[in-house]
PDB file of N, CA and C in Angstrom:
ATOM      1  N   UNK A   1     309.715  61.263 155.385  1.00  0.00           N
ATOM      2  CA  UNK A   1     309.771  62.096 154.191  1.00  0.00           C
ATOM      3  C   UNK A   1     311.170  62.007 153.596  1.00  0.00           C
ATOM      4  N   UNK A   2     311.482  62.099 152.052  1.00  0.00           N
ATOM      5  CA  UNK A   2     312.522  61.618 151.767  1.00  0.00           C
ATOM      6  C   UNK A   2     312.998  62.807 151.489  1.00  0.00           C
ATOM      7  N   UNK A   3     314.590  63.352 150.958  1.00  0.00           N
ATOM      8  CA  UNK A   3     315.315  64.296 151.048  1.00  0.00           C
ATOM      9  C   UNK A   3     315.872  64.140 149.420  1.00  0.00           C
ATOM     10  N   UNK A   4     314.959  64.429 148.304  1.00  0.00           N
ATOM     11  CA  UNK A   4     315.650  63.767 147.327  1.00  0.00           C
ATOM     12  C   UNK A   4     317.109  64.415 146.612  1.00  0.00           C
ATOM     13  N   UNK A   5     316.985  66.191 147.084  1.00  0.00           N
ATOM     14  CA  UNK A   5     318.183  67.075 146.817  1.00  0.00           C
ATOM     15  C   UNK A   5     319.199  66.544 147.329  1.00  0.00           C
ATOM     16  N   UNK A   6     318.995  65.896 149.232  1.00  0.00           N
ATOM     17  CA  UNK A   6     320.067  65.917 149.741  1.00  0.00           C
ATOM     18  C   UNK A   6     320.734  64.435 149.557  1.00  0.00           C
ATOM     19  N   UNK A   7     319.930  63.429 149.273  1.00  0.00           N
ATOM     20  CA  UNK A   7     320.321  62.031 148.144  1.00  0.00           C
ATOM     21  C   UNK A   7     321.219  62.253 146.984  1.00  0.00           C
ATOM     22  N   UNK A   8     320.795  62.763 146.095  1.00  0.00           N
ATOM     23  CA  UNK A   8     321.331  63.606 144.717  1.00  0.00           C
ATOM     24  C   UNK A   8     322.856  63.920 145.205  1.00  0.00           C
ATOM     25  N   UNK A   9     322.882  65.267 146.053  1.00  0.00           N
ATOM     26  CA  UNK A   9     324.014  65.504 147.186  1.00  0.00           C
ATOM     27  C   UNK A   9     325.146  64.802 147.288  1.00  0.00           C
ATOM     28  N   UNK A  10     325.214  63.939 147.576  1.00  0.00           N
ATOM     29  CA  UNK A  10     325.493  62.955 149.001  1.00  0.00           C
ATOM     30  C   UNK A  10     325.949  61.727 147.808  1.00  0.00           C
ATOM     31  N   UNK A  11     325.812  61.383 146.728  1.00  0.00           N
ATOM     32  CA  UNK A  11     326.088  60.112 146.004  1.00  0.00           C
ATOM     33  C   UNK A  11     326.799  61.213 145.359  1.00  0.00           C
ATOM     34  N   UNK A  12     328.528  60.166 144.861  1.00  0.00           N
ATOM     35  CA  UNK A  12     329.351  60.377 143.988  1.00  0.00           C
ATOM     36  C   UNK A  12     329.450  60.760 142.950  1.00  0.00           C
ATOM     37  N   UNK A  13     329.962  61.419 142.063  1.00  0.00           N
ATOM     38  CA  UNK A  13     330.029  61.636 140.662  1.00  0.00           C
ATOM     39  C   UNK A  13     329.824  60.333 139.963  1.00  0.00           C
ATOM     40  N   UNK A  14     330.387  59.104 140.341  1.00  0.00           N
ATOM     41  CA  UNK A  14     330.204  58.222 139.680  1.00  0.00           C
ATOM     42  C   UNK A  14     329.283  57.540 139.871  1.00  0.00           C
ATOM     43  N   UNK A  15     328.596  57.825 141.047  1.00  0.00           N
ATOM     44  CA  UNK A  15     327.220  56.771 140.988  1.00  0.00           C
ATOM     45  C   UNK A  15     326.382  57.191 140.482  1.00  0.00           C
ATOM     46  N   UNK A  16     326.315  58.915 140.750  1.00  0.00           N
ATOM     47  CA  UNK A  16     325.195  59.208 139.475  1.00  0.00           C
ATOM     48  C   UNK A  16     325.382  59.406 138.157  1.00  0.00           C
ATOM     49  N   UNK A  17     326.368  59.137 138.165  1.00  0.00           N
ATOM     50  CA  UNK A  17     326.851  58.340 136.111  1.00  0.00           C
ATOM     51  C   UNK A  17     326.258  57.629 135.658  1.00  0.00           C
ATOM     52  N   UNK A  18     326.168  56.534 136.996  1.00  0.00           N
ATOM     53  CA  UNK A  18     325.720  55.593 136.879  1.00  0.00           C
ATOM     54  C   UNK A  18     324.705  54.939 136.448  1.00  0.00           C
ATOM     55  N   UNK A  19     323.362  56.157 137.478  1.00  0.00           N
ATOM     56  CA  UNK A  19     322.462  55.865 137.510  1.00  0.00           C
ATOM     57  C   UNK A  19     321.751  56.248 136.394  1.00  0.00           C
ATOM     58  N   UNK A  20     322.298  57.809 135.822  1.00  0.00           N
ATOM     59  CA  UNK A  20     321.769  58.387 134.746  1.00  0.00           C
ATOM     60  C   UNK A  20     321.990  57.402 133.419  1.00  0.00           C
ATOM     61  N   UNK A  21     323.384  56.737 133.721  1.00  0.00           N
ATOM     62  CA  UNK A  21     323.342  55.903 132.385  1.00  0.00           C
ATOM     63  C   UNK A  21     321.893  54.920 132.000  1.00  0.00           C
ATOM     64  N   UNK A  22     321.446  54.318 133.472  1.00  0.00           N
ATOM     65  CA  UNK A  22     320.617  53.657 132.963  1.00  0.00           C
ATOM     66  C   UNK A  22     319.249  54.261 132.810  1.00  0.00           C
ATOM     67  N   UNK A  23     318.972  55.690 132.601  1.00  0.00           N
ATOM     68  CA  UNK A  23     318.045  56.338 131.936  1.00  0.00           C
ATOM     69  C   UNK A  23     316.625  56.194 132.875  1.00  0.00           C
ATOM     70  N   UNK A  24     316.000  57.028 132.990  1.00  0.00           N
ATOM     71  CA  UNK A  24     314.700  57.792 133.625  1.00  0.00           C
ATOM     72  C   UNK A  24     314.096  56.395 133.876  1.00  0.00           C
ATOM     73  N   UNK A  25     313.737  55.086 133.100  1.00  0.00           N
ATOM     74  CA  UNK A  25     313.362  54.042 133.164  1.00  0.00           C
ATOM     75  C   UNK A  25     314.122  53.215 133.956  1.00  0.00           C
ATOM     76  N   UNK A  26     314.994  53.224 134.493  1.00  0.00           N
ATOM     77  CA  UNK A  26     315.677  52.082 135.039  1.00  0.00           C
ATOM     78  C   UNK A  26     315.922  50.617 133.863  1.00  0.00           C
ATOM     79  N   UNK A  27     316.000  49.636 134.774  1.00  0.00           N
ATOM     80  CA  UNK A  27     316.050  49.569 135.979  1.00  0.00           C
ATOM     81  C   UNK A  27     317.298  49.719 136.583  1.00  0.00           C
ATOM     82  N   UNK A  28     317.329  49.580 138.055  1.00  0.00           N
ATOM     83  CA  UNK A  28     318.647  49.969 138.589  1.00  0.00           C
ATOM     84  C   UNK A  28     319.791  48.476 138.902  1.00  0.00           C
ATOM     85  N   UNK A  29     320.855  48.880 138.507  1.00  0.00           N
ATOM     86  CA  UNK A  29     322.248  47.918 138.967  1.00  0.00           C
ATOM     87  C   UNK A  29     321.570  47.951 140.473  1.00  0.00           C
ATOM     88  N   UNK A  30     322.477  46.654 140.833  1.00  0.00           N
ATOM     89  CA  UNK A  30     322.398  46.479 142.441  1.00  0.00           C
ATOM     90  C   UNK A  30     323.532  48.067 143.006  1.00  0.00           C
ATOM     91  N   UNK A  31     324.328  48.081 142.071  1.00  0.00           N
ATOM     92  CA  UNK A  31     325.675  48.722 143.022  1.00  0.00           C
ATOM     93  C   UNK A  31     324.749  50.583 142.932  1.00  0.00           C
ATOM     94  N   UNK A  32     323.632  50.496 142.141  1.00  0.00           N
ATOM     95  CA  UNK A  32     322.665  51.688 141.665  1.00  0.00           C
ATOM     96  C   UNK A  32     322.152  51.965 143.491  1.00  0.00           C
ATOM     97  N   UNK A  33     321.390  50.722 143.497  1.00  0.00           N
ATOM     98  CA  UNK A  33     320.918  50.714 144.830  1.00  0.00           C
ATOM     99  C   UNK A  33     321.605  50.675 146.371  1.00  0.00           C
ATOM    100  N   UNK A  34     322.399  50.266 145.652  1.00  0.00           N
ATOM    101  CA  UNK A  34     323.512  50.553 146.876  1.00  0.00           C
ATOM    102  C   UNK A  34     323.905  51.487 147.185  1.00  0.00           C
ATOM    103  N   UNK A  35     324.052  52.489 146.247  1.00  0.00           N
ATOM    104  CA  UNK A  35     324.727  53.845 146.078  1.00  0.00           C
ATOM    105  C   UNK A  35     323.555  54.841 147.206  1.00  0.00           C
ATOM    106  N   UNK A  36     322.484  54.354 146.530  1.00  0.00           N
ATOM    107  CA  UNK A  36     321.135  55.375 147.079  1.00  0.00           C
ATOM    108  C   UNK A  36     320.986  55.088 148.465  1.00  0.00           C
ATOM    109  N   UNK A  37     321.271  53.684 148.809  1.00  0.00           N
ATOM    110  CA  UNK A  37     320.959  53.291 150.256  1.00  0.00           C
ATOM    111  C   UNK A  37     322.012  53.991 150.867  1.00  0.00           C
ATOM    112  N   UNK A  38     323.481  54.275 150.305  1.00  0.00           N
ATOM    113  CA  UNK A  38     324.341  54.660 151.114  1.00  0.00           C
ATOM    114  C   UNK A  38     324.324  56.210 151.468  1.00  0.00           C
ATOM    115  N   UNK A  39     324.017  56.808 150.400  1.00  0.00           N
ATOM    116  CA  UNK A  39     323.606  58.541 150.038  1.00  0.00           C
ATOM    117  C   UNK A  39     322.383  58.547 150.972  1.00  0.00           C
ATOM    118  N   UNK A  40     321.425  57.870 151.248  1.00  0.00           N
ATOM    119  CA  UNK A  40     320.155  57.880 152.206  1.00  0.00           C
ATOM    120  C   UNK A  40     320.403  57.650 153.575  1.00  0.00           C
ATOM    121  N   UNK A  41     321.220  57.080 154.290  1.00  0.00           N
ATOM    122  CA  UNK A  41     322.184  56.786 155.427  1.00  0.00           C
ATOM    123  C   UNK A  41     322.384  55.398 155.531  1.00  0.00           C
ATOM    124  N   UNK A  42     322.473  54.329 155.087  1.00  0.00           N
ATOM    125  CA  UNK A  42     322.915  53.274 155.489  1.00  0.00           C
ATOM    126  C   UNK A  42     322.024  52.195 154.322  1.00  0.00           C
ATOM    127  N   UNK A  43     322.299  51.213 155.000  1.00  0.00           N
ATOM    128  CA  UNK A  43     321.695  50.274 154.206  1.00  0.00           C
ATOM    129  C   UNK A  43     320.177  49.966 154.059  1.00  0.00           C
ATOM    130  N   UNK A  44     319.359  49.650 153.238  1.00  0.00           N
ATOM    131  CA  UNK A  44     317.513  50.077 153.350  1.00  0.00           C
ATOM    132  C   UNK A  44     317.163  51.261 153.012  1.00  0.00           C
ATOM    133  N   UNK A  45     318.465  52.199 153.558  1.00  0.00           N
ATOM    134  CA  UNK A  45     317.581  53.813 153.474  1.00  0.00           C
ATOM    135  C   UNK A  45     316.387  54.298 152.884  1.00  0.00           C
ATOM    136  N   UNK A  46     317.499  53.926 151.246  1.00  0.00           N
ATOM    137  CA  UNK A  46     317.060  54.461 150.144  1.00  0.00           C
ATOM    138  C   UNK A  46     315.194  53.806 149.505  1.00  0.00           C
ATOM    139  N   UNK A  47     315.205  52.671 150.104  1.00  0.00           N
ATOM    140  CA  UNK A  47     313.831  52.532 149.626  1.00  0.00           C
ATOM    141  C   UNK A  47     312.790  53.647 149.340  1.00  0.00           C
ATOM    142  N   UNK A  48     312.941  54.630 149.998  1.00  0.00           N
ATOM    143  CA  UNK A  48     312.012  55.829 149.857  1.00  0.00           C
ATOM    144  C   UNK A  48     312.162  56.861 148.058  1.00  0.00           C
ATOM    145  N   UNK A  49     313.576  56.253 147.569  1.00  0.00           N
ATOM    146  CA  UNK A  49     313.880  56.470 146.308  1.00  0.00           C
ATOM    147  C   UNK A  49     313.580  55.936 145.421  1.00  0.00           C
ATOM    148  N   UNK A  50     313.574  54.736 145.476  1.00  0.00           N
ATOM    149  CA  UNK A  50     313.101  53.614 144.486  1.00  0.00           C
ATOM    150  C   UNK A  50     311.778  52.633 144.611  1.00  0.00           C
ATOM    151  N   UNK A  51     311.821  52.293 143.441  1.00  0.00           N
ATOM    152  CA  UNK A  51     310.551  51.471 143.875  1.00  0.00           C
ATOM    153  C   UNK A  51     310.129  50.271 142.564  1.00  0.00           C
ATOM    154  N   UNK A  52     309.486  49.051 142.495  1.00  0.00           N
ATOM    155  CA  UNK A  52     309.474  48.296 142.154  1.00  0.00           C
ATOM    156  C   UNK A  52     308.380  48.717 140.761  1.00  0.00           C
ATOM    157  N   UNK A  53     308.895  48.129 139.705  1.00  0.00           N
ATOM    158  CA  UNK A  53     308.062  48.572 138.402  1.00  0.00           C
ATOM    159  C   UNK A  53     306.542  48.928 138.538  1.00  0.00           C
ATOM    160  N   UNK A  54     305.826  49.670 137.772  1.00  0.00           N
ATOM    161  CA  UNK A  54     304.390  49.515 137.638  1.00  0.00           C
ATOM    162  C   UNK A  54     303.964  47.958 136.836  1.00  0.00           C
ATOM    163  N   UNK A  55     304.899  47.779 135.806  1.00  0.00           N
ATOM    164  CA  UNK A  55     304.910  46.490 135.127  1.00  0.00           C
ATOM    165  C   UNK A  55     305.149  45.085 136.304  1.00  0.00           C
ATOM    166  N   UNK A  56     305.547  45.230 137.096  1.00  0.00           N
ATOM    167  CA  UNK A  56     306.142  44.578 138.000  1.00  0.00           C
ATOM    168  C   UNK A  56     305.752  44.365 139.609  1.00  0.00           C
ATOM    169  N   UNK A  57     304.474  44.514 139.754  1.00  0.00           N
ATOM    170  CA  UNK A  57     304.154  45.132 140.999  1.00  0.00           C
ATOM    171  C   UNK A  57     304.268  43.803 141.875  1.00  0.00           C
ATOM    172  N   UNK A  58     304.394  42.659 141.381  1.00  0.00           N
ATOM    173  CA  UNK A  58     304.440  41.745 142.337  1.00  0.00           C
ATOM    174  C   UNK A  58     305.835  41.331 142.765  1.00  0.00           C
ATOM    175  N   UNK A  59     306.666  42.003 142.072  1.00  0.00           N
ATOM    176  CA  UNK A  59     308.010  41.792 142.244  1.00  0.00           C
ATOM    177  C   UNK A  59     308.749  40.865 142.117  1.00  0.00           C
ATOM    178  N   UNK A  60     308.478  40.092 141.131  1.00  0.00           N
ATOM    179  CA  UNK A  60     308.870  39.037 140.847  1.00  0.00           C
ATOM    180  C   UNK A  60     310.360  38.709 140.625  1.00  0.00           C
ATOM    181  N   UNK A  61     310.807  40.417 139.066  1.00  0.00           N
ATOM    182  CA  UNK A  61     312.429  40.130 138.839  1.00  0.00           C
ATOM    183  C   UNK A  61     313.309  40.302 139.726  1.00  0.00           C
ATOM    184  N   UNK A  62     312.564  41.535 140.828  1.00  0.00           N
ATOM    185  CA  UNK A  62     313.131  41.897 141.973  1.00  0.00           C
ATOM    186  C   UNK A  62     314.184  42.972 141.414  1.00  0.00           C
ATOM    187  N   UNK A  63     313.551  43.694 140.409  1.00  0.00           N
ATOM    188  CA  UNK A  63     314.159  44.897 139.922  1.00  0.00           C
ATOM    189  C   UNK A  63     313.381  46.115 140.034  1.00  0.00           C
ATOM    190  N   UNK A  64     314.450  47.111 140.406  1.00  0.00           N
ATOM    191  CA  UNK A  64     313.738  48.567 141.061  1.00  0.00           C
ATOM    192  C   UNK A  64     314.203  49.531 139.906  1.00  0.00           C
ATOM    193  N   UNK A  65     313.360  50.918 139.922  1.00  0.00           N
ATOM    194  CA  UNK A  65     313.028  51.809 139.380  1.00  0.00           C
ATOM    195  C   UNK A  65     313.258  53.237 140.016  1.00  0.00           C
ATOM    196  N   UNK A  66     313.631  54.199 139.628  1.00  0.00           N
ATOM    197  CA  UNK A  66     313.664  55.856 140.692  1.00  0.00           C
ATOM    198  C   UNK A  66     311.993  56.135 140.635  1.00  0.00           C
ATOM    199  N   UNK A  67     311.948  56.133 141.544  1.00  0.00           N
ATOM    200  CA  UNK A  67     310.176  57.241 141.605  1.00  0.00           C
ATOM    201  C   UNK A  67     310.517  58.050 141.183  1.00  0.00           C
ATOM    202  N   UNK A  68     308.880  58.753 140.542  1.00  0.00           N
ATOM    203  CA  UNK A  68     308.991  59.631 139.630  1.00  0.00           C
ATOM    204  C   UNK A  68     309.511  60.956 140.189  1.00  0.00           C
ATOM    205  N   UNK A  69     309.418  61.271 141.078  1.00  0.00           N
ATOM    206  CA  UNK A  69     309.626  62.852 141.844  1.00  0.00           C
ATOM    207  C   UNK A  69     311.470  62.152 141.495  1.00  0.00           C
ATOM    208  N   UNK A  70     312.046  61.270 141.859  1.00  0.00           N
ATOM    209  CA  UNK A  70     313.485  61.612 141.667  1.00  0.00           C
ATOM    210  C   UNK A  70     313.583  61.380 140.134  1.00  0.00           C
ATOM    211  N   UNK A  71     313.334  60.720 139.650  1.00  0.00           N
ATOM    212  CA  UNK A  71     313.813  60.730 138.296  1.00  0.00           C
ATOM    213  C   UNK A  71     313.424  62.485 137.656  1.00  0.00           C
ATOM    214  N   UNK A  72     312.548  63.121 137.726  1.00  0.00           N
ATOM    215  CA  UNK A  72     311.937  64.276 137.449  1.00  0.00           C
ATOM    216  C   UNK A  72     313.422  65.527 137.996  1.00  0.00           C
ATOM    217  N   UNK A  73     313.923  65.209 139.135  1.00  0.00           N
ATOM    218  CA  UNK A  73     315.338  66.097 139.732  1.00  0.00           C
ATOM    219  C   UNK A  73     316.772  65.106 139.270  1.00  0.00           C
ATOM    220  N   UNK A  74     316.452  64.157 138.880  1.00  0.00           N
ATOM    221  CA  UNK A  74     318.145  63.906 138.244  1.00  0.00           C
ATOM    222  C   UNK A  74     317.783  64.077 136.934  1.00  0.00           C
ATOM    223  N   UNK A  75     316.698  63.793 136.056  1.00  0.00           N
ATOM    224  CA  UNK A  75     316.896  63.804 134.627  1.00  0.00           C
ATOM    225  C   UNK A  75     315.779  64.978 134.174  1.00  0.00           C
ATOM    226  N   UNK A  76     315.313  65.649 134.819  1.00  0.00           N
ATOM    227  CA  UNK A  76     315.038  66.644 134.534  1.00  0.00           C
ATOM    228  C   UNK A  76     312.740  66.278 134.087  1.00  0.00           C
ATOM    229  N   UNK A  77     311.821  66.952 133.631  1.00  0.00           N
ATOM    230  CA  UNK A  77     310.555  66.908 134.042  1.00  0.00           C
ATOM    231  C   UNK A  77     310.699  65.973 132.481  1.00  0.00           C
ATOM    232  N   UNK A  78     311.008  64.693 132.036  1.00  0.00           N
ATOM    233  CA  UNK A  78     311.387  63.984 130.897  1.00  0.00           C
ATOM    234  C   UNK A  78     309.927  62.998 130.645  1.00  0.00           C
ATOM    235  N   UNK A  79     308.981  62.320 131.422  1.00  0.00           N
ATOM    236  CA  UNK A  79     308.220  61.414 131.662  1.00  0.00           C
ATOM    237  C   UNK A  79     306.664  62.552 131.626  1.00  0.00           C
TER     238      UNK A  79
END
């Protein structure tokens, strides 16, 4: 089960600058995902945060997205 308050938490002022810059849609910078894996405990963590487009399900660009439950607590009920 993921901890999305204590994620939120736990990442820098600047990573969630970051992340918010790139808006409820993503997609995310690598250093985006990095941030979350590190705020989640280590490296991989964060997969439970993100997740690969609906447009995208085969994963081709190999670009990730916030699930909706986190995007809904960093940018508010927007989608």
């Amino acid at each position: 089960m993921v901890d999305i308050a204590g994620m939120i938490k736990a990442l820098a002022p600047d990573e969630l600058e970051e992340i918010r810059s790139a808006g409820p849609l993503g997609p995310l910078s690598a250093s985006s995902v990095a941030a979350i894996d590190r705020a989640a405990g280590g490296p991989g963590e964060g997969r439970g945060y993100y997740v690969y487009p609906e447009s995208d399900r085969a994963g081709w660009t190999h670009t990730v997205v916030l699930r909706r439950d986190v995007v809904a607590e960093i940018f508010g009920p927007t989608l």
